Amino acid sequence: QVQLVESGGGLVQAGGSLRLSCAASGRTFSSYAMGWFRQAPGKEREFVAAITWNGGNTYYADSVKGRFTCSRDNAKNMVYLQMNSLKPEDTAVYYCTGSNSGYFSGSYYSAGTYPYWGQGTQVTVSS
């Protein structure tokens, strides 16, 4: 059974940084593409970032491009989201997600691409 567990969320001032971590277990993690989504109160869930199985390709939402970096360490079964220059509008619950393929044949930004989801970690950015 696949398990994804996020950590690293918290409260930070605008302009600050946080690094989210996602620990994966239950299958050969290194073979699969992964993603990050977020959901703010009263808003729909939205795509944040995605990474292919070997980290060779990364994708970002326009709203975070240049500020967030997605990476992975397959030897440790970990995926990371480094978030810099945080803004109050980045406040949300962040979810780590796992796909069933190494690359994105479909839409990397679509929630339907990811059958596996973590429980989420809260990120709050104060102004």
PDB file of C-alpha atoms in Angstrom:
ATOM      1  CA  GLN A   1       0.000   0.000   0.000  1.00  0.00           C
ATOM      2  CA  VAL A   2       1.413   3.346  -1.044  1.00  0.00           C
ATOM      3  CA  GLN A   3       1.850   5.906   1.703  1.00  0.00           C
ATOM      4  CA  LEU A   4       2.851   9.539   1.321  1.00  0.00           C
ATOM      5  CA  VAL A   5       3.588  11.577   4.434  1.00  0.00           C
ATOM      6  CA  GLU A   6       4.252  15.312   4.232  1.00  0.00           C
ATOM      7  CA  SER A   7       6.137  17.376   6.784  1.00  0.00           C
ATOM      8  CA  GLY A   8       7.758  20.776   7.074  1.00  0.00           C
ATOM      9  CA  GLY A   9       4.734  23.031   7.065  1.00  0.00           C
ATOM     10  CA  GLY A  10       4.299  25.865   9.531  1.00  0.00           C
ATOM     11  CA  LEU A  11       3.892  29.583  10.055  1.00  0.00           C
ATOM     12  CA  VAL A  12       6.284  31.951   8.305  1.00  0.00           C
ATOM     13  CA  GLN A  13       6.380  35.666   7.564  1.00  0.00           C
ATOM     14  CA  ALA A  14       6.004  36.961   4.043  1.00  0.00           C
ATOM     15  CA  GLY A  15       9.319  36.807   2.230  1.00  0.00           C
ATOM     16  CA  GLY A  16      10.434  33.798   4.240  1.00  0.00           C
ATOM     17  CA  SER A  17      11.147  30.220   3.209  1.00  0.00           C
ATOM     18  CA  LEU A  18       9.989  26.725   4.043  1.00  0.00           C
ATOM     19  CA  ARG A  19      10.951  23.309   2.753  1.00  0.00           C
ATOM     20  CA  LEU A  20       8.276  20.666   2.563  1.00  0.00           C
ATOM     21  CA  SER A  21       9.251  17.014   2.577  1.00  0.00           C
ATOM     22  CA  CYS A  22       7.305  13.983   1.415  1.00  0.00           C
ATOM     23  CA  ALA A  23       8.280  10.506   2.565  1.00  0.00           C
ATOM     24  CA  ALA A  24       7.057   7.755   0.252  1.00  0.00           C
ATOM     25  CA  SER A  25       6.674   4.066   1.011  1.00  0.00           C
ATOM     26  CA  GLY A  26       4.866   1.007  -0.255  1.00  0.00           C
ATOM     27  CA  ARG A  27       6.322   0.571  -3.727  1.00  0.00           C
ATOM     28  CA  THR A  28       9.349   1.282  -5.903  1.00  0.00           C
ATOM     29  CA  PHE A  29       9.139   4.992  -5.372  1.00  0.00           C
ATOM     30  CA  SER A  30      11.976   5.868  -7.729  1.00  0.00           C
ATOM     31  CA  SER A  31      10.017   4.652 -10.777  1.00  0.00           C
ATOM     32  CA  TYR A  32       7.176   7.151 -10.543  1.00  0.00           C
ATOM     33  CA  ALA A  33       6.531  10.805 -11.174  1.00  0.00           C
ATOM     34  CA  MET A  34       5.357  12.882  -8.233  1.00  0.00           C
ATOM     35  CA  GLY A  35       3.577  16.155  -7.667  1.00  0.00           C
ATOM     36  CA  TRP A  36       2.508  18.817  -5.196  1.00  0.00           C
ATOM     37  CA  PHE A  37      -0.921  20.410  -4.945  1.00  0.00           C
ATOM     38  CA  ARG A  38      -2.410  22.910  -2.514  1.00  0.00           C
ATOM     39  CA  GLN A  39      -5.817  23.991  -1.316  1.00  0.00           C
ATOM     40  CA  ALA A  40      -6.595  27.241   0.414  1.00  0.00           C
ATOM     41  CA  PRO A  41      -9.747  27.763   2.508  1.00  0.00           C
ATOM     42  CA  GLY A  42     -12.745  28.354   0.283  1.00  0.00           C
ATOM     43  CA  LYS A  43     -10.762  27.710  -2.881  1.00  0.00           C
ATOM     44  CA  GLU A  44     -10.366  24.797  -5.221  1.00  0.00           C
ATOM     45  CA  ARG A  45      -7.364  22.531  -5.077  1.00  0.00           C
ATOM     46  CA  GLU A  46      -4.635  23.660  -7.461  1.00  0.00           C
ATOM     47  CA  PHE A  47      -1.486  22.278  -9.003  1.00  0.00           C
ATOM     48  CA  VAL A  48       1.823  23.566  -7.626  1.00  0.00           C
ATOM     49  CA  ALA A  49       4.688  21.484  -9.004  1.00  0.00           C
ATOM     50  CA  ALA A  50       5.574  18.121 -10.515  1.00  0.00           C
ATOM     51  CA  ILE A  51       8.699  16.073 -11.133  1.00  0.00           C
ATOM     52  CA  THR A  52       9.448  13.059 -13.337  1.00  0.00           C
ATOM     53  CA  TRP A  53      10.817   9.806 -11.960  1.00  0.00           C
ATOM     54  CA  ASN A  54      14.482  10.763 -12.246  1.00  0.00           C
ATOM     55  CA  GLY A  55      14.084  14.462 -11.565  1.00  0.00           C
ATOM     56  CA  GLY A  56      14.997  15.245 -15.151  1.00  0.00           C
ATOM     57  CA  ASN A  57      11.906  17.343 -15.747  1.00  0.00           C
ATOM     58  CA  THR A  58      10.068  19.646 -13.393  1.00  0.00           C
ATOM     59  CA  TYR A  59       6.899  21.649 -13.931  1.00  0.00           C
ATOM     60  CA  TYR A  60       5.487  24.579 -11.992  1.00  0.00           C
ATOM     61  CA  ALA A  61       2.349  26.623 -11.747  1.00  0.00           C
ATOM     62  CA  ASP A  62       2.865  30.155 -13.029  1.00  0.00           C
ATOM     63  CA  SER A  63       2.068  31.506  -9.564  1.00  0.00           C
ATOM     64  CA  VAL A  64       5.110  29.789  -8.005  1.00  0.00           C
ATOM     65  CA  LYS A  65       7.562  29.693 -10.896  1.00  0.00           C
ATOM     66  CA  GLY A  66      10.898  31.190  -9.889  1.00  0.00           C
ATOM     67  CA  ARG A  67      10.095  30.919  -6.169  1.00  0.00           C
ATOM     68  CA  PHE A  68       9.476  27.191  -5.612  1.00  0.00           C
ATOM     69  CA  THR A  69      11.746  24.284  -6.479  1.00  0.00           C
ATOM     70  CA  CYS A  70      10.698  20.644  -6.568  1.00  0.00           C
ATOM     71  CA  SER A  71      13.347  17.961  -6.161  1.00  0.00           C
ATOM     72  CA  ARG A  72      13.662  14.326  -5.150  1.00  0.00           C
ATOM     73  CA  ASP A  73      16.104  11.904  -3.592  1.00  0.00           C
ATOM     74  CA  ASN A  74      15.237   8.435  -4.836  1.00  0.00           C
ATOM     75  CA  ALA A  75      17.786   6.780  -2.584  1.00  0.00           C
ATOM     76  CA  LYS A  76      15.864   8.146   0.417  1.00  0.00           C
ATOM     77  CA  ASN A  77      12.372   7.842  -1.118  1.00  0.00           C
ATOM     78  CA  MET A  78      11.850  11.552  -0.564  1.00  0.00           C
ATOM     79  CA  VAL A  79      10.363  14.427  -2.547  1.00  0.00           C
ATOM     80  CA  TYR A  80      10.899  18.047  -1.561  1.00  0.00           C
ATOM     81  CA  LEU A  81       9.326  21.408  -2.246  1.00  0.00           C
ATOM     82  CA  GLN A  82      11.592  24.337  -1.446  1.00  0.00           C
ATOM     83  CA  MET A  83       9.475  27.458  -1.127  1.00  0.00           C
ATOM     84  CA  ASN A  84      11.170  30.856  -1.144  1.00  0.00           C
ATOM     85  CA  SER A  85       9.860  34.424  -1.165  1.00  0.00           C
ATOM     86  CA  LEU A  86       6.614  33.216   0.321  1.00  0.00           C
ATOM     87  CA  LYS A  87       3.510  35.352  -0.015  1.00  0.00           C
ATOM     88  CA  PRO A  88       0.283  35.407   2.027  1.00  0.00           C
ATOM     89  CA  GLU A  89      -1.506  33.958  -0.993  1.00  0.00           C
ATOM     90  CA  ASP A  90       0.662  30.827  -0.680  1.00  0.00           C
ATOM     91  CA  THR A  91      -1.231  29.975   2.513  1.00  0.00           C
ATOM     92  CA  ALA A  92      -2.837  26.563   2.010  1.00  0.00           C
ATOM     93  CA  VAL A  93      -2.712  22.897   2.874  1.00  0.00           C
ATOM     94  CA  TYR A  94      -0.042  21.330   0.672  1.00  0.00           C
ATOM     95  CA  TYR A  95      -0.391  17.771  -0.579  1.00  0.00           C
ATOM     96  CA  CYS A  96       2.218  15.398  -1.933  1.00  0.00           C
ATOM     97  CA  THR A  97       0.929  13.222  -4.755  1.00  0.00           C
ATOM     98  CA  GLY A  98       2.113  10.122  -6.594  1.00  0.00           C
ATOM     99  CA  SER A  99       1.391   8.963 -10.136  1.00  0.00           C
ATOM    100  CA  ASN A 100       1.494   5.521 -11.751  1.00  0.00           C
ATOM    101  CA  SER A 101       4.095   6.328 -14.384  1.00  0.00           C
ATOM    102  CA  GLY A 102       7.593   7.719 -14.602  1.00  0.00           C
ATOM    103  CA  TYR A 103       6.661  10.497 -16.997  1.00  0.00           C
ATOM    104  CA  PHE A 104       3.524  12.523 -17.605  1.00  0.00           C
ATOM    105  CA  SER A 105       1.680  11.163 -20.624  1.00  0.00           C
ATOM    106  CA  GLY A 106      -1.341  13.149 -19.567  1.00  0.00           C
ATOM    107  CA  SER A 107      -1.637  16.426 -17.761  1.00  0.00           C
ATOM    108  CA  TYR A 108       0.886  16.863 -14.970  1.00  0.00           C
ATOM    109  CA  TYR A 109      -1.282  19.684 -13.625  1.00  0.00           C
ATOM    110  CA  SER A 110      -4.423  17.548 -13.341  1.00  0.00           C
ATOM    111  CA  ALA A 111      -5.334  16.026  -9.987  1.00  0.00           C
ATOM    112  CA  GLY A 112      -6.690  12.992 -11.827  1.00  0.00           C
ATOM    113  CA  THR A 113      -3.143  12.074 -12.873  1.00  0.00           C
ATOM    114  CA  TYR A 114      -2.297  11.231  -9.266  1.00  0.00           C
ATOM    115  CA  PRO A 115      -4.035   8.292  -7.598  1.00  0.00           C
ATOM    116  CA  TYR A 116      -1.973   8.637  -4.410  1.00  0.00           C
ATOM    117  CA  TRP A 117      -2.223  11.551  -1.978  1.00  0.00           C
ATOM    118  CA  GLY A 118      -0.736  12.386   1.385  1.00  0.00           C
ATOM    119  CA  GLN A 119      -2.693  13.811   4.299  1.00  0.00           C
ATOM    120  CA  GLY A 120      -1.403  17.337   3.723  1.00  0.00           C
ATOM    121  CA  THR A 121       0.629  19.846   5.700  1.00  0.00           C
ATOM    122  CA  GLN A 122      -0.487  23.378   6.569  1.00  0.00           C
ATOM    123  CA  VAL A 123       1.532  26.344   5.350  1.00  0.00           C
ATOM    124  CA  THR A 124       0.565  29.752   6.698  1.00  0.00           C
ATOM    125  CA  VAL A 125       2.259  32.927   5.476  1.00  0.00           C
ATOM    126  CA  SER A 126       1.618  36.061   7.519  1.00  0.00           C
ATOM    127  CA  SER A 127       1.803  39.540   6.041  1.00  0.00           C
TER     128      SER A 127
END
